[in-house]
Amino acid sequence: MKKRVPHIPHVCILLNMSLSACREKLRGILRYERLYGPWKLHLPTFEDCSYDQIPLATYDGIIADCVPYYFSQEPLMKTRRPIVLLDYLEDTAAPFYRFAHVRCDGNLIGRMGLEHFMKCGLSNFAFVDEVSNINWSLNRRNGFLSRWKELPEGFSDCFVYSEDILSKKYPKTESRRLLKWLRELPKPVGVFCAHDARAQQVIQACHKAEITIPKEVTVLGVDDDEDLCQICDPTLSSIRNDNEGGGYLAAEVLAKMMEFPSQKLEPCFYPPLYVHTRQSTAIQHHIESFLQDAIQFVEAHAGIGIQVSDVVRAAKVSRRLLEQHFRKVLKRSIHDVILDARFRRVCILLLETDLNINELARLCGFQSEYYICTAFKKRFGKTIFQYRKDRG
């Protein structure tokens, strides 16, 4: 009897390869394919044909980034093939509600942005939306605001600059509004921007307004576009997303869809990685060197179960003095800051891995399963299981 040759899936990859983030996502897709393939990958280009002319129905699966820029809605809606939208720009409710969605966790991005400003010793915060308030920008803003609302008394209001879609048609008017808004902010202030290009606009506006960066305005972007961050003056600090991990996750989701076409998949999220610090956030406002040492020690060692006494030894000052500076500058106790770092690690591992609770506790510095479960629910208002389920 003649042996049947296994079918090799043909997968169409629609990514804007002019963007570094998309090239990183492609590396993640290739890593998954090398481990669990083989797949026959196709990466159409504008030179081949317009995207609307691609015969989508001939593929076993499709991974697409920023679909609205490539397609009219009709070709996609007619395609009865598994499709994963990777960091799709619009609301998932319509028109592509039936497709799978993989995206970076905007809530975690926003929280990471505010926490970075706190480490800089800032107590005034502001957020600049992407023009037209697109959904991923709103998610980042909401994460930023939710972390601000958790702060104790002593911090100022959090300011938001948000414009409607008409601002795209009248950029000069929008630029003047941004300039006026920046002048009126209390100083020093940390301004977190929805993405790097928006941060570049803020830096340019600060130059026009003769506002010094980072002394008066500390600027942080998202996406860590190396070329764009380096061309800014001063160079731009930015949150780096796990784009390669996002590509890998998209390929993993597509593999499940191709194997089980009728399976309904909830949106999946991948985390931001870290803040790539450059000159725009290099200043540490009102922070003594021993406090900087203590904060860096916590970030590096929170996962191994450090105690307050360990942080005090690393700072080489008295516990009373260190505790006073933590409360004065960060408005948090040393113990609270350690917990913040541990929970950031927990949230990332919940998104990136399938670790059980016992392993999470061990890797994040918690003494037991009971302690991590109790502390997690108290902080987030839901169990670890519910959080992992909600995040896909």
Coordinates of C-alpha atoms in Angstrom, one line a residue:
M1 CA 0.0 0.0 0.0
K2 CA 1.4 3.4 -1.0
K3 CA 2.3 5.5 2.0
R4 CA 0.5 8.8 2.2
V5 CA 2.7 11.9 2.1
P6 CA 1.9 14.3 5.0
H7 CA 0.4 17.6 3.9
I8 CA 2.7 20.6 4.5
P9 CA 0.6 23.7 5.4
H10 CA 1.0 26.7 3.1
V11 CA 0.9 29.8 5.3
C12 CA 0.7 33.4 4.0
I13 CA 2.5 36.0 6.1
L14 CA 1.3 39.6 5.6
L15 CA 3.7 41.8 7.5
N16 CA 5.0 45.3 6.8
M17 CA 8.6 44.4 6.5
S18 CA 9.7 48.0 6.4
L19 CA 9.0 48.1 10.2
S20 CA 11.6 46.6 12.6
A21 CA 8.8 45.3 14.9
C22 CA 7.4 43.3 12.0
R23 CA 10.8 41.8 11.2
E24 CA 11.0 40.7 14.8
K25 CA 7.6 39.2 14.6
L26 CA 8.6 37.3 11.5
R27 CA 11.6 35.8 13.5
G28 CA 9.1 34.5 16.1
I29 CA 7.0 32.9 13.3
L30 CA 10.1 31.3 11.8
R31 CA 11.2 30.0 15.3
Y32 CA 7.9 28.3 15.8
E33 CA 8.0 26.8 12.2
R34 CA 11.5 25.4 12.8
L35 CA 10.4 23.7 16.0
Y36 CA 6.9 22.4 15.0
G37 CA 6.8 22.6 11.2
P38 CA 7.5 22.2 8.4
W39 CA 5.3 24.9 6.9
K40 CA 5.6 26.4 3.5
L41 CA 5.8 30.1 4.2
H42 CA 4.9 32.8 1.7
L43 CA 5.7 36.5 2.2
P44 CA 4.1 38.5 -0.6
T45 CA 5.5 42.0 -1.4
F46 CA 4.2 45.0 -3.1
E47 CA 6.4 44.1 -6.1
D48 CA 4.6 40.8 -6.5
C49 CA 1.1 42.2 -6.6
S50 CA -1.3 44.4 -4.7
Y51 CA -2.4 42.8 -1.5
D52 CA -6.0 42.7 -2.7
Q53 CA -4.9 40.4 -5.5
I54 CA -3.3 37.7 -3.3
P55 CA -5.3 34.4 -3.7
L56 CA -5.9 34.0 0.0
A57 CA -8.2 31.0 -0.5
T58 CA -5.2 28.9 -1.7
Y59 CA -3.5 29.1 1.7
D60 CA -4.1 26.8 4.7
G61 CA -3.6 29.7 7.1
I62 CA -2.9 33.5 7.2
I63 CA -1.0 35.7 9.8
A64 CA -1.6 39.4 9.1
D65 CA -0.4 42.6 10.8
C66 CA -2.2 45.9 10.4
V67 CA -4.8 44.5 8.0
P68 CA -6.6 47.8 7.2
Y69 CA -3.5 49.1 5.5
Y70 CA -3.3 46.1 3.2
F71 CA -6.8 45.0 2.4
S72 CA -10.3 46.2 1.7
Q73 CA -12.6 44.3 4.0
E74 CA -14.3 42.2 1.3
P75 CA -11.4 39.8 0.4
L76 CA -10.8 38.9 4.0
M77 CA -14.4 38.4 4.8
K78 CA -14.9 36.0 1.9
T79 CA -11.8 34.0 2.9
R80 CA -12.9 30.9 4.8
R81 CA -9.3 30.1 6.0
P82 CA -7.9 30.3 9.5
I83 CA -6.7 33.9 10.0
V84 CA -4.7 35.3 12.9
L85 CA -4.5 39.1 13.2
L86 CA -1.3 40.2 14.9
D87 CA -1.5 43.5 16.6
Y88 CA -4.6 44.5 14.6
L89 CA -5.2 48.2 14.9
E90 CA -9.0 48.4 15.2
D91 CA -11.7 47.1 17.5
T92 CA -12.0 43.4 17.5
A93 CA -15.8 43.6 17.5
A94 CA -16.1 44.4 13.8
P95 CA -15.6 43.6 11.0
F96 CA -13.1 40.9 11.8
Y97 CA -14.7 39.5 15.0
R98 CA -14.5 35.9 13.8
F99 CA -10.7 36.0 13.4
A100 CA -8.2 35.2 16.1
H101 CA -6.3 38.1 17.6
V102 CA -2.8 38.3 19.1
R103 CA -1.7 41.6 20.6
C104 CA 0.7 43.1 23.0
D105 CA -0.8 43.7 26.4
G106 CA -1.5 47.5 26.4
N107 CA -2.5 47.4 30.1
L108 CA 0.9 46.1 31.1
I109 CA 2.6 48.6 28.8
G110 CA 0.8 51.5 30.5
R111 CA 1.6 50.2 34.0
M112 CA 5.2 49.8 33.1
G113 CA 5.4 53.4 31.9
L114 CA 4.1 54.9 35.1
E115 CA 6.3 52.7 37.2
H116 CA 9.4 53.8 35.3
F117 CA 8.5 57.5 36.0
M118 CA 8.2 56.6 39.7
K119 CA 11.7 55.2 39.6
C120 CA 12.8 58.5 38.2
G121 CA 11.5 60.2 41.3
L122 CA 8.6 61.9 39.5
S123 CA 5.3 62.7 41.1
N124 CA 3.6 64.5 38.2
F125 CA 2.5 62.3 35.3
A126 CA 0.9 62.7 31.9
F127 CA -0.1 60.6 28.9
V128 CA -0.3 61.5 25.2
D129 CA -2.7 59.5 23.1
E130 CA -2.3 58.6 19.5
V131 CA -4.4 60.9 17.4
S132 CA -7.9 59.5 16.9
N133 CA -7.7 57.4 20.1
I134 CA -7.3 54.1 18.5
N135 CA -8.0 51.0 20.7
W136 CA -4.4 50.0 21.4
S137 CA -3.6 53.6 22.5
L138 CA -6.6 53.6 24.8
N139 CA -5.5 50.3 26.3
R140 CA -2.0 51.8 27.1
R141 CA -3.7 54.9 28.5
N142 CA -6.0 52.9 30.7
G143 CA -3.1 50.8 32.1
F144 CA -1.2 54.0 32.8
L145 CA -4.2 55.5 34.6
S146 CA -5.1 52.3 36.5
R147 CA -1.5 52.2 38.0
W148 CA -1.7 55.9 38.9
K149 CA -5.0 55.3 40.7
E150 CA -3.3 52.7 42.9
L151 CA -0.8 55.2 44.2
P152 CA -1.2 56.5 47.8
E153 CA -1.9 60.1 48.6
G154 CA 1.0 62.5 47.8
F155 CA 1.0 62.3 44.0
S156 CA -0.5 64.9 41.8
D157 CA -3.2 64.5 39.2
C158 CA -2.5 62.6 36.1
F159 CA -3.0 64.6 32.9
V160 CA -4.1 63.2 29.5
Y161 CA -3.7 64.8 26.1
S162 CA -6.3 63.4 23.7
E163 CA -7.3 64.6 20.3
D164 CA -10.0 63.5 17.9
I165 CA -9.6 62.2 14.3
L166 CA -9.9 65.8 12.9
S167 CA -6.4 66.5 14.2
K168 CA -5.0 64.4 11.4
K169 CA -6.6 66.7 8.9
Y170 CA -5.3 69.9 10.7
P171 CA -1.8 69.0 12.0
K172 CA -0.8 72.6 12.5
T173 CA -3.7 73.2 14.8
E174 CA -3.0 70.0 16.7
S175 CA 0.6 70.9 17.1
R176 CA -0.3 74.3 18.7
R177 CA -2.7 72.5 21.1
L178 CA 0.0 70.1 22.1
L179 CA 2.5 72.9 22.6
K180 CA 0.0 74.8 24.9
W181 CA -0.7 71.7 26.9
L182 CA 2.9 70.9 27.5
R183 CA 3.6 74.5 28.7
E184 CA 0.7 74.2 31.2
L185 CA 1.8 71.0 32.8
P186 CA 3.3 71.1 36.3
K187 CA 7.1 70.5 36.2
P188 CA 9.0 68.3 36.5
V189 CA 6.6 65.8 34.8
G190 CA 6.8 62.4 33.1
V191 CA 5.1 62.4 29.8
F192 CA 4.3 58.9 28.5
C193 CA 3.4 58.7 24.8
A194 CA 1.4 56.0 23.1
H195 CA 4.2 55.1 20.7
D196 CA 7.7 56.4 19.6
A197 CA 6.5 58.6 16.8
R198 CA 4.2 60.4 19.1
A199 CA 7.0 60.8 21.6
Q200 CA 9.1 62.3 18.9
Q201 CA 6.4 64.9 18.3
V202 CA 6.4 65.7 22.0
I203 CA 10.2 66.2 22.1
Q204 CA 9.9 68.5 19.1
A205 CA 7.2 70.5 20.7
C206 CA 9.2 70.8 23.9
H207 CA 12.1 72.3 21.9
K208 CA 9.7 74.9 20.4
A209 CA 8.4 75.7 23.8
E210 CA 12.0 75.9 25.2
I211 CA 11.1 73.2 27.7
T212 CA 14.2 71.2 28.8
I213 CA 14.3 67.4 28.5
P214 CA 14.6 65.5 30.7
K215 CA 15.0 68.1 33.5
E216 CA 11.5 69.6 33.1
V217 CA 9.8 67.0 31.0
T218 CA 10.8 63.3 31.0
V219 CA 9.6 61.6 27.8
L220 CA 9.0 57.9 27.3
G221 CA 7.7 56.1 24.2
V222 CA 6.7 52.6 23.2
D223 CA 8.0 50.1 20.6
D224 CA 11.7 50.9 20.9
D225 CA 12.2 51.7 17.3
E226 CA 16.0 52.0 17.4
D227 CA 16.4 54.4 14.4
L228 CA 13.6 56.7 15.6
C229 CA 14.7 56.7 19.2
Q230 CA 18.3 57.5 18.2
I231 CA 17.3 60.4 15.9
C232 CA 15.4 62.2 18.7
D233 CA 17.3 64.9 20.6
P234 CA 17.8 63.8 23.3
T235 CA 17.6 60.1 22.4
L236 CA 14.3 58.6 23.4
S237 CA 13.7 56.0 26.1
S238 CA 11.1 53.5 25.0
I239 CA 9.3 50.4 26.2
R240 CA 10.4 47.3 24.2
N241 CA 7.7 44.8 23.4
D242 CA 8.3 41.1 22.9
N243 CA 7.6 41.3 19.2
E244 CA 9.4 38.0 18.5
G245 CA 7.3 36.3 21.2
G246 CA 4.2 37.8 19.6
G247 CA 5.1 36.3 16.3
Y248 CA 5.7 33.0 17.9
L249 CA 2.4 33.1 19.8
A250 CA 0.6 34.0 16.5
A251 CA 2.1 31.0 14.8
E252 CA 1.1 28.8 17.8
V253 CA -2.5 30.0 17.6
L254 CA -2.6 29.5 13.8
A255 CA -1.4 25.9 14.2
K256 CA -4.3 25.2 16.6
M257 CA -6.8 26.8 14.2
M258 CA -5.5 24.8 11.2
E259 CA -5.8 21.6 13.2
F260 CA -9.1 22.4 14.7
P261 CA -10.9 24.9 12.3
S262 CA -14.1 25.1 14.3
Q263 CA -12.4 26.0 17.6
K264 CA -13.2 29.5 18.9
L265 CA -10.2 31.3 20.4
E266 CA -10.2 34.3 22.7
P267 CA -7.7 37.1 22.1
C268 CA -4.2 36.3 23.2
F269 CA -1.7 38.7 24.7
Y270 CA 2.1 38.9 24.9
P271 CA 3.9 41.2 27.3
P272 CA 6.2 44.2 27.1
L273 CA 9.8 43.3 28.0
Y274 CA 11.5 46.3 29.6
V275 CA 12.2 50.0 29.3
H276 CA 15.2 50.7 27.1
T277 CA 16.6 53.8 28.9
R278 CA 18.2 56.6 26.9
Q279 CA 18.7 60.3 27.5
S280 CA 15.0 61.4 27.6
T281 CA 14.6 59.7 31.0
A282 CA 18.2 59.6 32.2
I283 CA 17.7 62.1 35.0
Q284 CA 16.7 60.8 38.4
H285 CA 14.7 63.6 40.0
H286 CA 15.6 64.2 43.6
I287 CA 17.0 60.6 44.1
E288 CA 20.0 60.0 46.1
S289 CA 22.6 57.5 44.7
F290 CA 21.9 55.0 47.5
L291 CA 18.2 55.1 46.7
Q292 CA 19.0 54.4 43.0
D293 CA 21.2 51.5 44.1
A294 CA 18.4 50.1 46.2
I295 CA 15.8 50.3 43.4
Q296 CA 18.1 48.6 41.0
F297 CA 18.8 45.9 43.5
V298 CA 15.1 45.2 44.0
E299 CA 14.5 45.0 40.2
A300 CA 17.4 42.6 39.8
H301 CA 16.7 40.3 42.7
A302 CA 13.0 40.5 43.6
G303 CA 12.5 37.0 42.0
I304 CA 14.8 35.2 44.5
G305 CA 12.8 36.1 47.7
I306 CA 14.8 39.1 49.0
Q307 CA 13.8 40.8 52.2
V308 CA 13.9 44.5 53.2
S309 CA 17.1 43.7 55.1
D310 CA 18.8 42.6 51.9
V311 CA 17.9 45.9 50.2
V312 CA 19.2 47.9 53.2
R313 CA 22.5 46.0 53.0
A314 CA 22.8 46.7 49.2
A315 CA 22.1 50.4 49.8
K316 CA 24.7 50.6 52.6
V317 CA 22.7 53.1 54.7
S318 CA 20.5 52.7 57.8
R319 CA 17.1 51.0 57.4
R320 CA 15.4 54.1 58.8
L321 CA 17.1 56.5 56.3
L322 CA 16.3 54.2 53.4
E323 CA 12.7 53.7 54.4
Q324 CA 12.3 57.5 54.8
H325 CA 13.6 58.1 51.2
F326 CA 11.4 55.3 49.7
R327 CA 8.3 56.9 51.3
K328 CA 9.4 60.4 50.4
V329 CA 10.3 59.8 46.8
L330 CA 8.3 56.7 45.7
K331 CA 5.5 57.1 48.2
R332 CA 5.9 53.4 48.9
S333 CA 7.6 51.3 51.6
I334 CA 10.6 49.1 50.7
H335 CA 8.3 46.1 51.1
D336 CA 5.7 47.5 48.8
V337 CA 8.3 48.2 46.1
I338 CA 9.6 44.6 46.4
L339 CA 6.0 43.3 46.0
D340 CA 5.5 45.5 42.9
A341 CA 8.6 44.0 41.2
R342 CA 7.4 40.4 42.1
F343 CA 4.0 40.9 40.8
R344 CA 5.3 42.4 37.5
R345 CA 7.3 39.2 37.1
V346 CA 4.2 37.1 38.0
C347 CA 2.1 38.9 35.3
I348 CA 4.8 38.4 32.6
L349 CA 5.2 34.6 33.4
L350 CA 1.4 34.2 33.4
L351 CA 1.4 35.5 29.8
E352 CA 4.5 33.8 28.6
T353 CA 4.3 30.4 30.2
D354 CA 2.1 27.6 31.5
L355 CA 3.9 27.4 34.8
N356 CA 1.8 26.0 37.7
I357 CA 1.2 28.1 40.9
N358 CA 4.0 26.3 42.9
E359 CA 6.6 27.2 40.1
L360 CA 5.3 30.8 39.9
A361 CA 5.8 31.2 43.6
R362 CA 9.3 29.8 43.5
L363 CA 10.4 31.9 40.5
C364 CA 8.8 35.2 41.8
G365 CA 10.1 35.1 45.4
F366 CA 6.9 34.1 47.2
Q367 CA 7.1 31.8 50.2
S368 CA 4.2 29.4 49.3
E369 CA 1.3 28.7 46.9
Y370 CA -1.1 30.0 49.6
Y371 CA 0.8 33.3 49.9
I372 CA 1.0 34.1 46.2
C373 CA -2.6 33.2 45.7
T374 CA -3.9 35.3 48.6
A375 CA -1.6 38.3 47.7
F376 CA -2.5 38.1 44.0
K377 CA -6.2 38.1 44.6
K378 CA -5.9 41.0 47.0
R379 CA -4.0 43.1 44.5
F380 CA -5.8 42.3 41.2
G381 CA -9.3 41.4 42.5
K382 CA -9.2 38.0 40.8
T383 CA -7.5 34.6 41.1
I384 CA -4.4 33.7 39.2
F385 CA -6.5 31.2 37.2
Q386 CA -9.0 34.0 36.3
Y387 CA -6.3 36.4 35.3
R388 CA -4.6 33.8 33.1
K389 CA -8.0 32.9 31.5
D390 CA -8.8 36.6 30.8
R391 CA -5.5 37.2 29.2
G392 CA -5.8 34.3 26.8

